[in-house]
XYZ file of C-alpha atoms in Angstrom:
443
model
C 106.702 114.334 138.645
C 105.112 117.034 136.509
C 102.138 119.060 137.708
C 99.939 120.866 135.194
C 98.021 123.410 137.238
C 95.618 126.352 136.896
C 93.801 124.579 134.057
C 90.237 123.979 132.998
C 90.432 120.175 133.132
C 88.055 118.188 130.913
C 88.446 114.655 132.261
C 86.255 112.655 129.858
C 85.747 110.264 132.772
C 82.507 108.414 133.535
C 80.944 111.568 135.000
C 82.574 113.872 132.415
C 83.911 116.019 135.244
C 85.186 119.512 134.477
C 87.500 121.007 137.114
C 87.545 124.775 136.653
C 90.838 125.535 138.419
C 92.201 122.045 138.109
C 95.520 120.257 138.102
C 96.859 116.985 136.717
C 99.852 115.262 138.307
C 101.964 113.065 136.027
C 104.337 110.463 137.427
C 106.266 108.440 134.879
C 103.939 107.462 132.040
C 100.727 107.578 134.090
C 98.455 110.080 135.775
C 98.975 109.961 139.534
C 96.235 112.329 140.653
C 93.703 114.900 139.445
C 92.136 117.608 141.548
C 91.966 121.280 142.378
C 95.088 123.334 141.713
C 95.422 124.737 145.220
C 95.229 121.313 146.849
C 97.575 119.449 144.470
C 100.132 122.286 144.346
C 100.405 122.252 148.131
C 100.386 118.437 148.349
C 103.140 117.914 145.751
C 105.433 120.889 146.325
C 108.411 118.850 145.086
C 106.881 118.336 141.610
C 107.930 120.319 138.558
C 105.111 122.761 137.870
C 103.763 123.884 134.508
C 101.244 126.663 135.028
C 98.969 126.538 131.982
C 97.329 129.849 132.842
C 93.683 128.893 132.515
C 94.015 126.924 129.267
C 92.049 123.717 128.689
C 93.690 120.412 129.617
C 92.060 117.315 128.141
C 92.940 113.800 126.919
C 94.974 113.533 123.729
C 93.016 112.776 120.564
C 92.842 109.261 119.106
C 92.535 108.630 115.355
C 90.864 105.266 114.746
C 91.758 104.984 111.048
C 94.318 106.750 108.891
C 96.805 106.152 106.069
C 100.152 107.743 106.853
C 101.438 106.723 103.428
C 98.993 109.134 101.733
C 101.016 112.250 102.663
C 102.633 112.763 99.261
C 99.268 112.750 97.460
C 98.586 116.320 98.592
C 98.630 118.511 95.468
C 100.082 115.730 93.285
C 99.469 115.601 89.513
C 97.815 112.282 88.634
C 99.246 112.491 85.107
C 96.025 111.149 83.599
C 93.995 112.477 80.681
C 90.759 112.371 82.681
C 90.262 112.721 86.429
C 88.775 109.710 88.241
C 85.029 109.447 87.574
C 84.120 107.046 90.396
C 85.551 105.240 93.409
C 87.259 102.375 91.542
C 89.031 104.862 89.277
C 90.151 106.826 92.350
C 91.797 103.631 93.576
C 93.266 102.709 90.193
C 94.448 106.170 89.106
C 95.618 107.441 92.489
C 95.972 105.169 95.506
C 97.074 101.904 93.945
C 99.541 103.683 91.684
C 100.821 105.665 94.653
C 101.410 102.672 96.903
C 103.034 100.775 94.019
C 105.534 103.653 93.713
C 106.519 103.981 97.375
C 110.095 103.227 98.441
C 111.693 103.186 101.887
C 112.431 106.930 102.190
C 108.961 107.805 100.864
C 107.359 105.636 103.543
C 109.493 107.126 106.309
C 108.954 110.794 105.469
C 105.257 110.300 104.683
C 104.788 108.774 108.117
C 107.000 111.180 110.042
C 105.484 114.332 108.567
C 101.914 113.165 109.162
C 102.747 112.104 112.721
C 104.400 115.442 113.537
C 101.472 117.356 112.069
C 99.156 115.255 114.195
C 101.203 116.051 117.291
C 100.822 119.757 116.520
C 97.055 119.197 116.361
C 96.804 117.162 119.558
C 96.713 113.584 118.248
C 98.509 111.191 120.584
C 97.394 107.778 119.225
C 96.762 106.593 115.672
C 95.464 103.349 114.184
C 97.232 103.172 110.803
C 96.409 101.097 107.724
C 99.438 100.841 105.441
C 100.019 99.833 101.814
C 103.252 100.045 99.811
C 103.407 97.369 97.160
C 106.498 99.080 95.769
C 108.272 98.294 99.081
C 106.613 95.542 101.096
C 109.477 94.091 103.131
C 110.388 96.141 106.222
C 107.718 98.743 105.407
C 106.025 98.408 108.800
C 109.414 98.585 110.506
C 110.089 101.859 108.681
C 106.823 103.327 109.993
C 107.609 101.949 113.457
C 110.917 103.843 113.381
C 109.066 107.108 112.734
C 106.603 106.294 115.524
C 109.291 105.552 118.088
C 111.317 108.611 117.138
C 108.277 110.858 117.481
C 106.988 109.371 120.745
C 103.312 108.865 119.847
C 101.380 105.589 120.056
C 100.510 103.732 116.861
C 98.718 100.506 116.009
C 99.975 99.371 112.584
C 98.643 97.021 109.918
C 99.595 96.193 106.320
C 96.651 95.941 103.923
C 96.885 92.482 102.365
C 95.346 92.301 98.896
C 95.254 90.151 95.762
C 95.264 93.161 93.455
C 98.945 92.669 92.553
C 98.964 88.877 92.322
C 99.860 85.926 94.543
C 103.550 86.739 95.046
C 102.910 90.217 96.404
C 99.966 88.993 98.457
C 102.202 86.388 100.073
C 104.921 88.986 100.670
C 102.348 91.208 102.408
C 101.211 88.290 104.567
C 104.830 87.545 105.505
C 105.534 91.202 106.347
C 102.448 91.250 108.539
C 103.293 88.018 110.347
C 106.898 88.980 111.042
C 106.001 92.452 112.279
C 103.140 91.300 114.528
C 105.400 88.612 116.013
C 108.160 91.155 116.630
C 105.800 93.623 118.301
C 104.382 90.909 120.557
C 107.883 89.859 121.620
C 109.074 93.412 122.324
C 105.880 94.522 124.127
C 106.462 98.173 123.190
C 104.583 100.894 125.059
C 104.204 102.860 121.814
C 103.651 100.192 119.134
C 100.986 97.549 118.564
C 99.976 95.639 115.442
C 97.187 93.621 113.894
C 96.437 91.980 110.546
C 95.318 94.354 107.814
C 93.205 93.612 104.755
C 92.349 95.928 101.898
C 88.706 95.096 101.151
C 86.539 92.121 100.309
C 86.458 92.878 96.576
C 90.275 92.669 96.288
C 90.612 89.425 98.248
C 90.123 85.918 96.869
C 88.605 83.105 98.921
C 91.989 81.407 99.202
C 93.535 84.554 100.681
C 90.745 84.958 103.223
C 91.243 81.359 104.344
C 94.987 81.996 104.712
C 94.690 85.149 106.773
C 92.007 83.635 108.987
C 94.319 80.742 109.851
C 97.173 83.193 110.440
C 94.986 85.273 112.770
C 94.390 82.148 114.864
C 98.133 81.535 115.044
C 98.983 85.138 115.956
C 95.932 85.713 118.182
C 95.173 88.771 116.059
C 92.060 90.508 114.813
C 91.771 92.617 111.644
C 91.702 96.182 110.300
C 89.997 96.442 106.896
C 87.818 98.537 104.600
C 84.236 97.264 104.559
C 81.604 98.359 102.031
C 83.282 101.724 101.441
C 82.118 101.823 97.842
C 79.162 100.121 96.208
C 81.513 97.919 94.182
C 82.416 96.081 97.412
C 78.747 95.212 97.970
C 78.216 94.197 94.338
C 81.304 91.984 94.351
C 80.012 90.107 97.412
C 76.631 89.630 95.738
C 78.344 88.144 92.687
C 80.014 85.734 95.111
C 76.598 84.727 96.425
C 76.453 86.829 99.599
C 74.072 89.672 100.380
C 76.856 91.904 101.627
C 80.537 92.232 102.476
C 80.159 91.385 106.161
C 78.299 88.169 105.348
C 81.013 87.030 102.952
C 83.836 87.751 105.375
C 81.898 86.131 108.201
C 82.402 82.820 106.398
C 86.139 83.190 107.074
C 85.912 84.288 110.720
C 87.182 87.794 109.982
C 84.766 89.402 112.445
C 86.564 88.835 115.735
C 86.358 90.923 118.917
C 88.256 94.151 118.292
C 88.282 93.884 114.482
C 87.989 97.328 112.850
C 85.572 97.606 109.919
C 86.250 100.906 108.178
C 83.635 103.077 106.402
C 80.620 100.739 106.270
C 78.764 103.045 103.865
C 76.905 100.222 102.099
C 76.311 97.826 104.988
C 72.928 96.112 105.322
C 70.959 96.159 108.572
C 71.667 92.504 109.383
C 75.374 93.078 108.720
C 75.403 95.698 111.465
C 73.998 93.004 113.742
C 76.942 90.734 112.873
C 79.428 93.469 113.763
C 77.665 94.042 117.061
C 77.456 90.349 117.960
C 81.180 89.918 117.294
C 82.166 93.037 119.286
C 83.761 94.708 116.274
C 84.327 98.435 115.764
C 82.951 100.443 112.849
C 85.272 103.362 112.029
C 83.493 106.341 110.463
C 85.480 108.596 108.080
C 82.993 111.208 106.875
C 85.269 113.651 105.057
C 86.864 110.913 102.979
C 83.496 109.351 102.151
C 82.125 112.585 100.748
C 85.370 113.427 98.975
C 85.207 110.063 97.172
C 81.442 110.448 96.579
C 80.753 106.952 97.956
C 77.867 107.939 100.232
C 77.163 108.375 103.933
C 77.623 105.726 106.615
C 74.284 104.709 108.243
C 75.362 105.986 111.656
C 71.905 106.279 113.191
C 71.102 102.659 112.357
C 74.486 101.535 113.684
C 73.966 103.410 116.954
C 70.438 102.087 117.341
C 71.724 98.528 116.912
C 74.475 99.038 119.492
C 77.476 98.741 117.174
C 80.751 100.048 118.646
C 81.522 103.194 116.631
C 84.656 105.277 116.396
C 85.934 108.181 114.286
C 88.899 108.299 111.935
C 90.216 110.546 109.179
C 91.266 108.069 106.437
C 94.270 110.319 105.821
C 92.041 113.174 104.631
C 93.336 115.269 107.537
C 95.452 114.828 110.654
C 93.171 117.099 112.694
C 90.637 115.100 114.705
C 88.889 118.284 115.827
C 88.140 119.018 112.177
C 86.690 115.527 111.735
C 84.473 115.978 114.784
C 82.923 119.081 113.241
C 82.381 117.413 109.889
C 80.947 114.237 111.435
C 78.437 116.323 113.355
C 77.357 118.291 110.291
C 77.011 115.344 107.929
C 74.950 113.346 110.427
C 72.545 116.251 110.897
C 72.406 117.054 107.177
C 72.019 113.501 105.869
C 69.290 112.744 108.426
C 67.623 116.158 108.072
C 67.459 116.188 111.861
C 69.284 118.877 113.914
C 68.740 116.841 117.098
C 71.297 114.240 116.022
C 75.003 114.436 116.739
C 74.887 115.711 120.299
C 75.234 112.244 121.789
C 76.328 110.144 118.799
C 79.513 112.002 117.839
C 80.961 112.374 121.362
C 80.098 108.697 121.930
C 82.271 107.790 118.918
C 85.153 110.125 119.686
C 85.347 110.083 123.470
C 84.090 106.557 124.209
C 84.556 104.443 121.076
C 88.038 105.669 120.145
C 89.377 105.313 123.718
C 87.873 101.815 124.042
C 89.510 100.713 120.780
C 92.898 102.214 121.680
C 92.814 100.984 125.272
C 92.135 97.434 124.085
C 95.096 97.647 121.734
C 97.653 99.167 124.100
C 96.540 97.569 127.355
C 96.437 100.889 129.195
C 93.531 103.258 129.745
C 93.611 105.951 127.080
C 91.361 108.894 126.251
C 90.560 109.800 129.852
C 92.136 111.861 132.611
C 91.933 109.889 135.840
C 94.242 108.278 138.363
C 96.106 105.368 136.783
C 95.290 106.265 133.189
C 97.999 106.947 130.616
C 99.464 110.450 130.724
C 98.442 111.223 127.122
C 97.374 114.833 127.552
C 96.979 117.995 125.508
C 96.816 121.640 126.530
C 94.546 123.779 124.348
C 94.820 127.563 124.087
C 91.087 128.137 124.448
C 89.519 130.859 126.580
C 85.767 130.576 125.991
C 83.232 133.382 126.144
C 80.944 131.188 128.252
C 81.396 128.694 131.079
C 82.672 125.149 130.418
C 80.972 122.543 132.567
C 80.131 118.849 132.560
C 76.966 119.419 130.543
C 78.416 121.548 127.753
C 82.085 120.563 127.351
C 81.365 118.768 124.055
C 79.668 121.880 122.651
C 82.812 123.874 123.450
C 84.975 121.267 121.699
C 82.608 121.238 118.698
C 82.209 124.977 118.232
C 85.283 126.439 119.914
C 88.345 124.238 119.479
C 90.443 123.293 116.462
C 93.785 121.537 116.103
C 95.655 124.782 115.558
C 94.851 125.810 119.122
C 96.800 122.953 120.710
C 99.624 124.369 122.805
C 101.200 121.288 124.383
C 101.096 117.562 123.545
C 102.196 114.913 126.048
C 102.357 111.146 125.434
C 103.172 108.644 128.186
C 104.298 111.530 130.361
C 106.779 112.898 127.805
C 106.313 116.371 126.371
C 106.381 116.118 122.570
C 105.302 119.703 121.916
C 105.301 122.688 124.264
C 104.210 126.265 123.561
C 103.445 125.103 119.990
C 107.092 124.094 119.437
C 107.719 120.431 118.620
C 110.379 119.242 121.069
C 111.465 115.893 119.629
C 112.406 117.099 116.132
C 113.268 120.224 114.222
C 109.864 120.465 112.575
C 110.975 122.923 109.886
C 113.910 120.674 108.960
C 111.625 117.637 108.677
C 109.149 119.639 106.597
C 111.944 120.669 104.225
C 113.313 117.114 103.912
C 109.798 115.775 103.350
C 109.239 118.216 100.499
C 112.535 117.202 98.890
C 111.505 113.542 99.121
C 108.034 114.328 97.785
C 109.536 116.076 94.738
C 111.544 112.933 94.015
C 108.471 110.766 94.473
C 106.325 112.906 92.169
C 108.873 112.426 89.400
C 108.662 108.643 89.844
C 104.853 108.497 90.139
């Protein structure tokens, strides 16, 4: 047993309790008890004790949508005469060329580096959306290797698309089916999987019928981009549907737990469809503004009762950064400073944990008896009191990923005193850069 004591414990439980001189007892992969330091230290005097010295202890962060394969794009020369002028050109000149160039070692180091950076910033669970049409077969297994070596939790999907023709589409479907079957058979504590789709505009009717039938066979739901750019909406209208969600609804894509990502150009009645089918809408504000595609209609989605969560889309690995940006863009786009105080914490500390808990079959994103021991220690000593009413304000204005001191997943310490324990981080960073140099030459 491991006892974290003398902490300011932010539980994120139903009552959002804050224990000012609190302790968390870990036994195996679960939390055994939470309470006051003095009581738990005396009660469990045989436990190993880690005195956190007044730092904040809170649940590990969950990223509801990212692309680990995007790591090598940072600072990369696109080798084009003109930079991308709109969203489709961003896909064509950057992302689709990048994923067509990826090989096995690129996939592995892209994933491992991003995962380790996330660990340093307090992320304990990720929902990843992968594409590597240069290396389809075994690509998910390669990412799974990086996940298992690092010790985090990851829900993986391969984005099936028709953009490279029938043969590659079928190879992506096969990779997805084999990996999902393998994960179900192994019942890993750290790995889960679901079917991934790119977006409506890159999927033919025949492909949607195929993946829908496969989802029935595998008892899977989906993870896909939905109305990220206006071209997705316009493509659906050309097909005779007033929106992406309506088109995909014809193929039973909207199943309980399906993740619709972005949703920038969704219509009001499409939000109703997502709600009725108990789907999640993953908001990625930094990516949306970087790609100049627009702003997700969050207020409308909240008002309609859609399940919302927050991701990064690979723009960053720091969920604390995304929280700040999500808050600002909601206020700015609505011209209403009252917004964000309930909506953003609802996404991050309710929506993300609900999504991840459904996937992994264990309670995540909360510190309570019986929940998973996915915990971070944050080196934050605030100038004002932290309590149940203001803990989110402290997270919003006071905490960033660089302040994370310790990261624990399933009771195992992955980083302590800002030193990654499971790998030589500097060595991995060096090897990643060497691999990136090789990739840039091939891009």
